[in-house]
Short mmCIF file of C-alpha atoms in Angstrom, two decimals:
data_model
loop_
_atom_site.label_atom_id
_atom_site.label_comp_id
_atom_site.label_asym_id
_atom_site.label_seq_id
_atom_site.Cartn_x
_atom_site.Cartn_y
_atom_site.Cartn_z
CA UNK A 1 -65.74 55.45 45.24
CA UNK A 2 -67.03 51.72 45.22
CA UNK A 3 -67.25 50.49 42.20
CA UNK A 4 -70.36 48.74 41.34
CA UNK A 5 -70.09 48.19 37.27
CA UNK A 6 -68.27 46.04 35.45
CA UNK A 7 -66.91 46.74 31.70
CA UNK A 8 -66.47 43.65 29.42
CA UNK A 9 -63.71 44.56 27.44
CA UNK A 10 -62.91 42.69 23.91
CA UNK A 11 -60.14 39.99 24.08
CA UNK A 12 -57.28 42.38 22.20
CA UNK A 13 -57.67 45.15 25.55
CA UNK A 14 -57.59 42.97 28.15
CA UNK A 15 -53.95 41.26 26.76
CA UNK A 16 -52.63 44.84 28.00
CA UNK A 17 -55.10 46.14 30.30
CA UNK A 18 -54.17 46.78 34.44
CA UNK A 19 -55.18 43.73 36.24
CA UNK A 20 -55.15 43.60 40.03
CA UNK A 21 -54.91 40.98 42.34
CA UNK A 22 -57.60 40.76 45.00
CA UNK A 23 -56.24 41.15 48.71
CA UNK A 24 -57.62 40.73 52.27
CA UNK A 25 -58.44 43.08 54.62
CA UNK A 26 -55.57 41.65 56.95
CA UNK A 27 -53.32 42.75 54.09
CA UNK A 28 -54.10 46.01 53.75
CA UNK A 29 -53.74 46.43 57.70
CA UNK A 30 -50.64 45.27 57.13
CA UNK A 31 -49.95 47.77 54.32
CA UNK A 32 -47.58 50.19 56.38
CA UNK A 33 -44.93 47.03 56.67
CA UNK A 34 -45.23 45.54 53.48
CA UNK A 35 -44.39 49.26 51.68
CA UNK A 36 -41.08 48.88 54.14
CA UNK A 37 -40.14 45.53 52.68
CA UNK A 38 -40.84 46.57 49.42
CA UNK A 39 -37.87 49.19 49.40
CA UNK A 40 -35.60 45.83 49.61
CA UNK A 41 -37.32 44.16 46.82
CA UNK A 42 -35.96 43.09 44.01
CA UNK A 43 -35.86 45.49 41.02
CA UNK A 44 -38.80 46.34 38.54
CA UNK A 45 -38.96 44.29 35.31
CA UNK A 46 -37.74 46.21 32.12
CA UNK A 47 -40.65 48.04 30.71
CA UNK A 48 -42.71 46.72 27.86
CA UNK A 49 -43.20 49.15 25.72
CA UNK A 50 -44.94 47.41 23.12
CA UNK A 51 -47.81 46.54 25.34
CA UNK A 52 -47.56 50.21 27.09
CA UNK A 53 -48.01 51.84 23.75
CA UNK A 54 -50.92 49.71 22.85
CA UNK A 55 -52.85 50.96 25.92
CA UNK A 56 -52.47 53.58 24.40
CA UNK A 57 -53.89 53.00 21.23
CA UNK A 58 -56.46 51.50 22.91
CA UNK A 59 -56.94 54.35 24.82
CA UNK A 60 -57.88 57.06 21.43
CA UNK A 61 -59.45 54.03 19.86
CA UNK A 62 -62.38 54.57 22.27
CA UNK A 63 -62.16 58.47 21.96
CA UNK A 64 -59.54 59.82 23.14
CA UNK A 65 -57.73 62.35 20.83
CA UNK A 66 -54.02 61.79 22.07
CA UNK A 67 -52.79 59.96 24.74
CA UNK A 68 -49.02 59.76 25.96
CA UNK A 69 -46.71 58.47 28.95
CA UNK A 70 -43.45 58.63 30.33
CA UNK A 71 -41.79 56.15 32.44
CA UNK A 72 -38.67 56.38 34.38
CA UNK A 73 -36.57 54.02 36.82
CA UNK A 74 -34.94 51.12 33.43
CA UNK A 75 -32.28 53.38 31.93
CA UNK A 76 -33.09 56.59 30.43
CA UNK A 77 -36.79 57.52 30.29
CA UNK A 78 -39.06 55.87 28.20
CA UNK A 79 -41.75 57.43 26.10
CA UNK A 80 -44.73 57.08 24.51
CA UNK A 81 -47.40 59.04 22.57
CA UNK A 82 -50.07 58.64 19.87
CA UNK A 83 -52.53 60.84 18.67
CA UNK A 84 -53.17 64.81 18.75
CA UNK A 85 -52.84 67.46 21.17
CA UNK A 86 -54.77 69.42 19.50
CA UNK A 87 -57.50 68.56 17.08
CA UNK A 88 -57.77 71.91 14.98
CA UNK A 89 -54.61 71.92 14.18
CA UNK A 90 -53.59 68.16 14.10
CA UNK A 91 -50.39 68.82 15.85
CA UNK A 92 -48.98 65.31 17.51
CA UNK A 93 -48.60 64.79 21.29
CA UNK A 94 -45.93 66.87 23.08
CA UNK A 95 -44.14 64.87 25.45
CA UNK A 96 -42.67 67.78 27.31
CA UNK A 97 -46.36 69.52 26.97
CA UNK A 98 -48.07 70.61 30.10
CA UNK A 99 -51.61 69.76 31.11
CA UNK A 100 -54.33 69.71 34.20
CA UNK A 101 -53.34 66.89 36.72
CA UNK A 102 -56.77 67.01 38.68
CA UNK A 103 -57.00 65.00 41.59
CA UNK A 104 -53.18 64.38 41.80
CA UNK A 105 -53.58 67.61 43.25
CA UNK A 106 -54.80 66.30 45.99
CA UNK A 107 -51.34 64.29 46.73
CA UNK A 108 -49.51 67.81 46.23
CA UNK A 109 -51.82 69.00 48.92
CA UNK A 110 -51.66 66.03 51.47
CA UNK A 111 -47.87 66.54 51.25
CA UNK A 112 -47.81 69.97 52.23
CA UNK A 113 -50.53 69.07 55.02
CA UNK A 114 -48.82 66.06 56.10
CA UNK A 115 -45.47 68.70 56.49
CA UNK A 116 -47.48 71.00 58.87
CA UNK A 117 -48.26 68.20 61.07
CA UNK A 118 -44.68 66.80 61.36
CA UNK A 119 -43.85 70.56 62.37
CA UNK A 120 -46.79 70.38 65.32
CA UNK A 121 -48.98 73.05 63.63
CA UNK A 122 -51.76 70.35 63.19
CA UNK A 123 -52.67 66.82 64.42
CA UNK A 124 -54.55 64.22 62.20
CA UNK A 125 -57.03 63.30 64.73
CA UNK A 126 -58.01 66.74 66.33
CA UNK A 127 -61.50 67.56 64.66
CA UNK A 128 -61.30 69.83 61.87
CA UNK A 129 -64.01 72.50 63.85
CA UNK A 130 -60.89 73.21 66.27
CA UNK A 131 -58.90 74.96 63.39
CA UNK A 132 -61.65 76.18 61.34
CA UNK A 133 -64.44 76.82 63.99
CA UNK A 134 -68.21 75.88 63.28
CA UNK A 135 -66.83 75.09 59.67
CA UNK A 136 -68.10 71.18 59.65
CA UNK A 137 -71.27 70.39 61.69
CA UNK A 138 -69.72 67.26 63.21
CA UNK A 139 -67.30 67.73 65.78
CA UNK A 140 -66.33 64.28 65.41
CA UNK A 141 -65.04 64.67 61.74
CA UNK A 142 -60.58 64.48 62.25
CA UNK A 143 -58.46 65.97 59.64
CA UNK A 144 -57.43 62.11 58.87
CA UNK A 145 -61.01 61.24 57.80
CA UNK A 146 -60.68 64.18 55.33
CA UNK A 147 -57.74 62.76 53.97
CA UNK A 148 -58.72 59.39 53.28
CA UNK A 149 -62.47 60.22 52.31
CA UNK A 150 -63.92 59.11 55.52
CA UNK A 151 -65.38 61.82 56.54
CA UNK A 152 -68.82 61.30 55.26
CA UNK A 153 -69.33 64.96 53.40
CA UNK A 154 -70.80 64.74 50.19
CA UNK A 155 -69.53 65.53 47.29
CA UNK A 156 -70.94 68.70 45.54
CA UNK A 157 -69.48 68.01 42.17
CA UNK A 158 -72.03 65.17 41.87
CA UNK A 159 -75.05 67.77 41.72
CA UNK A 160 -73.15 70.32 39.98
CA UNK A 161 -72.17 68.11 36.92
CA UNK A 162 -74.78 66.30 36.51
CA UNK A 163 -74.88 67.35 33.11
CA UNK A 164 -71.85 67.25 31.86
CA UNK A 165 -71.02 70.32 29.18
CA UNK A 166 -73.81 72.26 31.18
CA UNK A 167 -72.12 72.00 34.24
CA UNK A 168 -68.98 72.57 33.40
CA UNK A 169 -69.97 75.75 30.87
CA UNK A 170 -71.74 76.95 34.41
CA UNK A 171 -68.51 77.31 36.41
CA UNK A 172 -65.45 77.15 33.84
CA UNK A 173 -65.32 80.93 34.31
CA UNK A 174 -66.37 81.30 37.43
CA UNK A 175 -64.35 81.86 40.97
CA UNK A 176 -65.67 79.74 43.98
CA UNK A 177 -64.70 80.55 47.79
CA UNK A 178 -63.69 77.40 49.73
CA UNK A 179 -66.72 78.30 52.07
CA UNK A 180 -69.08 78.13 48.96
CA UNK A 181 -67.77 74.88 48.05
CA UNK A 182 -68.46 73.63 51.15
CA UNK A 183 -71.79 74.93 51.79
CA UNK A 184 -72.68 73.50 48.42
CA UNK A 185 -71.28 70.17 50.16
CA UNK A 186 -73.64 70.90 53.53
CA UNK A 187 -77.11 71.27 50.95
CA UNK A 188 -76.70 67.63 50.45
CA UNK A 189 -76.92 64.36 52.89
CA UNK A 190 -73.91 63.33 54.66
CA UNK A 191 -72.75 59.93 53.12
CA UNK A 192 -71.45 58.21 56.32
CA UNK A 193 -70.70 58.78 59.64
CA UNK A 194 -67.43 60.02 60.68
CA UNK A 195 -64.54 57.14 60.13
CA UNK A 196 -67.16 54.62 58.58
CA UNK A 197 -66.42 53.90 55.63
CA UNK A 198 -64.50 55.46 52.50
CA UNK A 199 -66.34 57.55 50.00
CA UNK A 200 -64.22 59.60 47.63
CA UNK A 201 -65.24 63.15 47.67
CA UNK A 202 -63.42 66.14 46.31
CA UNK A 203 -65.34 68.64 49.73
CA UNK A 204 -62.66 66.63 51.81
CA UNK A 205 -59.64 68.57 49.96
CA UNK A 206 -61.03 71.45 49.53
CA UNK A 207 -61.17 71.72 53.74
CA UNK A 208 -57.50 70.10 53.39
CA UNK A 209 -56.86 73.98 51.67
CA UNK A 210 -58.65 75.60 54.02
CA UNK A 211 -56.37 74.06 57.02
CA UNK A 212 -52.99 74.47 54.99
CA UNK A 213 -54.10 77.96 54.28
CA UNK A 214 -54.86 78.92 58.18
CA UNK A 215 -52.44 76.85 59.85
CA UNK A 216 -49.62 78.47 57.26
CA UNK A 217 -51.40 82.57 56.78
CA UNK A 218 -50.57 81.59 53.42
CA UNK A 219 -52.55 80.44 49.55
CA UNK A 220 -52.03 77.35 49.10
CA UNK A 221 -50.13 78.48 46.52
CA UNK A 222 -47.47 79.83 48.11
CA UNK A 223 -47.28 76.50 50.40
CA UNK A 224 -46.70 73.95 47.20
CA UNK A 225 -44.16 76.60 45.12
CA UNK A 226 -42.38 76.52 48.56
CA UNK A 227 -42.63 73.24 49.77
CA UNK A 228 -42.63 70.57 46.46
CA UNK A 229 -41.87 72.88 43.32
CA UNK A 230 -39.05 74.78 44.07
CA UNK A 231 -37.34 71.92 46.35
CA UNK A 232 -38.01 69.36 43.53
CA UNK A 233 -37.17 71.62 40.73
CA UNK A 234 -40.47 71.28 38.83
CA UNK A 235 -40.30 73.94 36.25
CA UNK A 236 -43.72 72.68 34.70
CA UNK A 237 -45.61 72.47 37.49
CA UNK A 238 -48.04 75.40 38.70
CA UNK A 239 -50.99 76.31 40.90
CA UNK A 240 -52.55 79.47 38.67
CA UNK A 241 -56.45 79.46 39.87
CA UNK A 242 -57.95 81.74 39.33
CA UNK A 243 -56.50 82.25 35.69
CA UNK A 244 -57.64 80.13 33.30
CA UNK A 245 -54.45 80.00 31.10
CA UNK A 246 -51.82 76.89 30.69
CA UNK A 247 -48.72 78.67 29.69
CA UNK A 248 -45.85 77.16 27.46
CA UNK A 249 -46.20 74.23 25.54
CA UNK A 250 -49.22 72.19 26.58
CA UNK A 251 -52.46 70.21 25.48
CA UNK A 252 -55.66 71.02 24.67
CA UNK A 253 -58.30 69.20 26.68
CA UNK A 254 -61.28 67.71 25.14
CA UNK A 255 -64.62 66.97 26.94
CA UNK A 256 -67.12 64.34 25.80
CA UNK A 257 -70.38 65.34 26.14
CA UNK A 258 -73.08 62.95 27.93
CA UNK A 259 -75.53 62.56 24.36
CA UNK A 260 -73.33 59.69 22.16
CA UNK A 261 -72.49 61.59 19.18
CA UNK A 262 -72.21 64.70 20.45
CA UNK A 263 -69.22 66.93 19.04
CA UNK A 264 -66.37 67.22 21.44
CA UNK A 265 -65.97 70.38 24.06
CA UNK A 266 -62.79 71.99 23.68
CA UNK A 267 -62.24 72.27 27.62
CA UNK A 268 -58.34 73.42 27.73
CA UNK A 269 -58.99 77.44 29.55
CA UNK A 270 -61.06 77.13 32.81
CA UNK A 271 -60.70 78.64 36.47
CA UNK A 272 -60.73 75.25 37.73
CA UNK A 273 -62.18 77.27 40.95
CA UNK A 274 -64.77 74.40 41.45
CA UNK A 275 -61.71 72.42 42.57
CA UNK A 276 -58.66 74.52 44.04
CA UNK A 277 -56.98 72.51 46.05
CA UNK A 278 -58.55 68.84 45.04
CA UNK A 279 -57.79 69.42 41.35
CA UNK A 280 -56.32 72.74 40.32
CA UNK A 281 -52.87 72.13 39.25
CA UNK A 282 -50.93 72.19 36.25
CA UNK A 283 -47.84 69.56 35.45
CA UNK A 284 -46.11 67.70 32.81
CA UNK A 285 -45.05 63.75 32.32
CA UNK A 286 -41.55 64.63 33.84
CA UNK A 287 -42.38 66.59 36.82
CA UNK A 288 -45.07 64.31 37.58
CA UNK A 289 -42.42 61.55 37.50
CA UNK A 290 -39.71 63.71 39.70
CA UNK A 291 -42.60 64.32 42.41
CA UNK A 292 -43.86 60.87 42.63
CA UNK A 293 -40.00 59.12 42.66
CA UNK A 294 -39.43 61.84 45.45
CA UNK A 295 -42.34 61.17 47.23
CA UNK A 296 -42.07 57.47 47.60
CA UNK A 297 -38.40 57.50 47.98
CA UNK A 298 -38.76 59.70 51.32
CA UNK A 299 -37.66 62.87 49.92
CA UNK A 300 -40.80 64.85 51.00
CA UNK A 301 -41.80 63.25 53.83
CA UNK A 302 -40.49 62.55 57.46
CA UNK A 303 -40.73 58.37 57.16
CA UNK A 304 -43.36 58.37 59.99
CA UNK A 305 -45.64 60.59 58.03
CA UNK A 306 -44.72 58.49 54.72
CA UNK A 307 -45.76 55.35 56.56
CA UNK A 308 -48.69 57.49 57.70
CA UNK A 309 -49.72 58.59 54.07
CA UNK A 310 -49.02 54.85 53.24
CA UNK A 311 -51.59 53.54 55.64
CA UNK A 312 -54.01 52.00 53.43
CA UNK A 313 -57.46 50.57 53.41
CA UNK A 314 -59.65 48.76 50.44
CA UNK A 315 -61.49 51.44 48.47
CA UNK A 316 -64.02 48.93 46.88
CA UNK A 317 -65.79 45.17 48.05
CA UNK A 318 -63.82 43.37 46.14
CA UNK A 319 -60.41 44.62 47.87
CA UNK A 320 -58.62 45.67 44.78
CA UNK A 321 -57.65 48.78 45.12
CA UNK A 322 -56.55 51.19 48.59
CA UNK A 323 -56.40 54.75 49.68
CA UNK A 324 -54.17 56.01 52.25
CA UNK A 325 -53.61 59.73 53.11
CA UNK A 326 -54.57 61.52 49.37
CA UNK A 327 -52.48 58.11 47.85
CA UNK A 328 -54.00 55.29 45.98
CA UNK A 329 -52.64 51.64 45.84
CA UNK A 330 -53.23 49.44 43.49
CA UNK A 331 -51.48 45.62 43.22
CA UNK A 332 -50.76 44.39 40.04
CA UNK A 333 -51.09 41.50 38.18
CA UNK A 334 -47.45 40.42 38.74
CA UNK A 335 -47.60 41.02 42.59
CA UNK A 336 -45.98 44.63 42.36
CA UNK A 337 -47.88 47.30 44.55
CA UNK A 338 -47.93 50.48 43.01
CA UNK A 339 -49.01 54.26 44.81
CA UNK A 340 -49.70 57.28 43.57
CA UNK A 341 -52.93 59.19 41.92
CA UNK A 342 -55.33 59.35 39.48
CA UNK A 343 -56.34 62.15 38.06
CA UNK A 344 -59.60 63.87 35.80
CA UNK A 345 -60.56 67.26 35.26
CA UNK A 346 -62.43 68.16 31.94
CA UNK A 347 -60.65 66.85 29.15
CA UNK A 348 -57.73 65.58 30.81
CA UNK A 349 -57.30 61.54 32.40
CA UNK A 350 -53.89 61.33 34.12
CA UNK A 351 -52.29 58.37 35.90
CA UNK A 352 -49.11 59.34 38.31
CA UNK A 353 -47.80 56.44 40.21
CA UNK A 354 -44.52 54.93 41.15
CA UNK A 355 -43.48 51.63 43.02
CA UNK A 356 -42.43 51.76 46.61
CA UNK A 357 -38.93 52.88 46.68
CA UNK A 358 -39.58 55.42 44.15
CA UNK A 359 -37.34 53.73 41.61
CA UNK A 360 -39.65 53.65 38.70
CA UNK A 361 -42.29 56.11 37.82
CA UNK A 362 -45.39 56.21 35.44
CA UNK A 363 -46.55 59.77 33.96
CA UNK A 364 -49.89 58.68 31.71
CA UNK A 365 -51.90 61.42 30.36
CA UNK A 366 -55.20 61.33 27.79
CA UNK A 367 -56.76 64.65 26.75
CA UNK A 368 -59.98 63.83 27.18
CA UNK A 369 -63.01 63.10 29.87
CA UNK A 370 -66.27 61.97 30.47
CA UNK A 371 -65.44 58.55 28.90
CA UNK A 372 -64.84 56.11 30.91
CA UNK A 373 -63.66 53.89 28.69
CA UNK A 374 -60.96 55.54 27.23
CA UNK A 375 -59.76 56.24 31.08
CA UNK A 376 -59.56 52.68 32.14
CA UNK A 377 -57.60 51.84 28.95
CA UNK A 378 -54.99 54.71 29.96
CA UNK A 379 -54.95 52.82 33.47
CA UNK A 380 -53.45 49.49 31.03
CA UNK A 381 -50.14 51.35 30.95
CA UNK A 382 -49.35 50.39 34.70
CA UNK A 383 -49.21 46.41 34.06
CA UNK A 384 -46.37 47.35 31.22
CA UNK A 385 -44.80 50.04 32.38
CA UNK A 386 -44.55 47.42 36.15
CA UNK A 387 -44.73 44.23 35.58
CA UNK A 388 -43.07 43.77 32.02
CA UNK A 389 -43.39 41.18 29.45
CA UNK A 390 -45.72 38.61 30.28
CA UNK A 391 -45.59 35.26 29.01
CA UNK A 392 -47.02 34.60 25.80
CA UNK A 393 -50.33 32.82 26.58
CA UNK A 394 -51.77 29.95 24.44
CA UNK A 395 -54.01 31.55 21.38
CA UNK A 396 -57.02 29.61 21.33
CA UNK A 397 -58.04 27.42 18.01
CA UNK A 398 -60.77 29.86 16.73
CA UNK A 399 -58.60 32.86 17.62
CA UNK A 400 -54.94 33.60 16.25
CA UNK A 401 -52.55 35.69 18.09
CA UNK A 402 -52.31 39.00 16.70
CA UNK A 403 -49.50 41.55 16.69
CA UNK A 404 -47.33 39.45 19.50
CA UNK A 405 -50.73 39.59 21.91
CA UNK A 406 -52.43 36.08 22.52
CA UNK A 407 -56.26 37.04 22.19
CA UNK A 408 -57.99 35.72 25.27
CA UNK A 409 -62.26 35.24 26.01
CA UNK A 410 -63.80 38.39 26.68
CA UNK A 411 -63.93 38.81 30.69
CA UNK A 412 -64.83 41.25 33.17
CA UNK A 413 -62.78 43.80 34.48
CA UNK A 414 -62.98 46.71 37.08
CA UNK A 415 -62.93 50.11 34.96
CA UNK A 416 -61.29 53.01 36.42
CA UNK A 417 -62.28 54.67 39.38
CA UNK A 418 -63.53 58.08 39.15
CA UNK A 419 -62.56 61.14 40.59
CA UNK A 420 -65.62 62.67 39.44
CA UNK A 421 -69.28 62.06 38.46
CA UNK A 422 -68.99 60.75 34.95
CA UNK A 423 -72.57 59.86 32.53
CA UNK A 424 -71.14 59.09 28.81
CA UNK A 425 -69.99 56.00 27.42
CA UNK A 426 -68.22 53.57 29.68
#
């Protein structure tokens, strides 16, 4: 989604926040060799967790009840977590907890997808009406436009949470067909033509479903347990829709109404059916580590449908950030590139990402949504957990350092990018 706001953050957020360095549109043509070279590079910094933790902090400081991450790739794991898990009964953030991933489903799916077309059962650039007849009404519309959001169908989660808790009361028990999802899509104006231009929208993976589904005779279910869970070993990591239970050990999600003020929704049981396969699954820090490390490091993927997925183009004017094939990119401050997903579904912010040899992983979770704020402060764990210790910058004369972190002029800064339509405080 483009991002046309920018958040002025106070000095003491921006000293850990994500920063990105801008890149050309040659660059991220030349994307597919770069994330080559970069399996050669030279090895990750050592974590800082000291400025990792404090994006966190930051991160409930702005209204988020816990937050928490796990990093992997320097030694053994290292861990993170402030905050509650649950607000009723105050107990802390569990590490090992699971949680709703949201729209890293939609890297679970464009695996499994991307599988079926290395095995001939689908092509990226036949139209999606020749596996699902009449289905889209533009011929012209490829299963590659669907998976990097280029297909120009609009998104229907925009009308149906426009209000926030309304919205989401309306369908958190209810069970959606992937044709009613779409034809809530086809009520609405088409964003772009076919292969235009990107515009994030969840109807695109939902149709990714419906191909897995009749190119395999199978739920989609069946497709990731068999293809990524079992494989990898993820014993946290589920597809349950329609039931709205997260079984175990997990967190409770908390929604933030749009009225400033407004007590918190306790969001945790849903169907998640407005979603299915762009947002339905269930995880945990370390599976979402194991799945991203295997990912990158070619254990999923045939290495011409890696450099496929890896294929990236800007996502924004300002050339920040990239999408491939269901995989973001985003360059740090330091000059490391970073892929993976973000992730929101209500009352749950999640950042999976890992650098390109799959050496060193980020699991970042907040249990909360519909604040904006609090999601771009989660994203401030990459630049730690990536880059490392920066240099100590000069404090300036009216301004002491505090806590080891040279305060720096308030400046402007891209906030997170949204997975879906958000309306409280940024």
């Amino acid at each position: 989604m483009p991002l046309d706001r920018r958040l002025t953050l106070s000095a003491a957020l921006l000293a850990v926040l994500a920063g990105v360095v801008p890149a050309t549109a040659a660059e991220a043509a030349a994307a597919p060799f770069s994330a080559r070279a970069a399996q050669t590079a030279a090895p990750a910094p050592t974590p800082d967790l000291e400025a990792v933790t404090q994006a966190l902090k930051n991160t409930t400081a702005v209204g988020a009840p816990g937050a928490m991450v796990r990093i992997t790739g320097s030694g053994a794991p290292l861990t993170s977590a402030v905050g509650v898990q649950d607000r009723t009964t105050g107990a802390a953030m569990d590490l090992k907890g699971r949680f709703r991933i949201g729209s890293v489903t939609k890297t679970f799916s464009s695996v499994v997808l991307l599988q079926l077309v290395d095995e001939g059962k689908l092509s990226l650039d036949a139209p999606v009406n020749q596996y699902l007849p009449g289905l889209l009404p533009d011929d012209r519309i490829t299963v590659r436009h669907l998976l990097t959001h280029r297909s120009g169908l609009a998104d229907y989660t925009n009308a149906m949470f426009e209000q926030t808790v309304p919205g989401f009361e309306a369908v958190r028990n209810k069970v959606f067909t992937y044709q009613e999802l779409v034809a809530l899509s086809l009520r609405e104006p088409r964003t772009t033509e076919p292969g235009v231009s990107y515009k994030y929208s969840n109807t695109n993976f939902v149709v990714v479903g419906m191909l897995i589904e009749k190119a395999t005779g199978h739920g989609v279910a069946k497709e990731y347990e068999r293809r990524i869970i079992k494989p990898l070993k993820l014993k946290n990591t589920s597809y349950v829709h329609p039931s709205t239970e997260i079984k175990g050990a997990h967190l409770h999600g908390y929604l933030h109404p749009d009225e400033a003020g407004a007590p918190l929704v306790d969001s945790t049981e849903q169907t998640v059916s407005w979603a299915q396969s762009a947002g339905a699954m269930i995880s945990s820090a370390a599976d979402l580590n194991t799945f991203m490390s295997a990912l990158l490091g070619g254990k999923l993927l045939a290495p011409r449908m890696l450099d496929a997925m890896l294929t990236v183009t800007p996502t924004d004017a300002t050339n920040t950030r990239f999408y491939g094939l269901g995989l973001r990119r985003y360059d740090l401050s330091c000059g490391t590139s970073v892929y993976g997903h973000t992730g929101t579904v209500q009352g749950f912010y999640t950042y999976a990402f890992a650098t390109r040899d799959g050496k060193r992983s980020l699991a970042a979770v907040a249990n909360t949504s519909n604040k904006g704020e609090a999601n771009t402060a989660l994203g401030g764990t990459l630049e730690g957990a990536f880059c490392g210790k920066k240099a100590p910058a000069a404090a300036p004369s009216a301004a002491p350092a505090q806590r080891g972190f040279a305060l720096l002029p308030a400046l402007t800064a891209a906030p997170a990018e949204q997975d879906l339509p958000e309306h409280g405080s940024r």
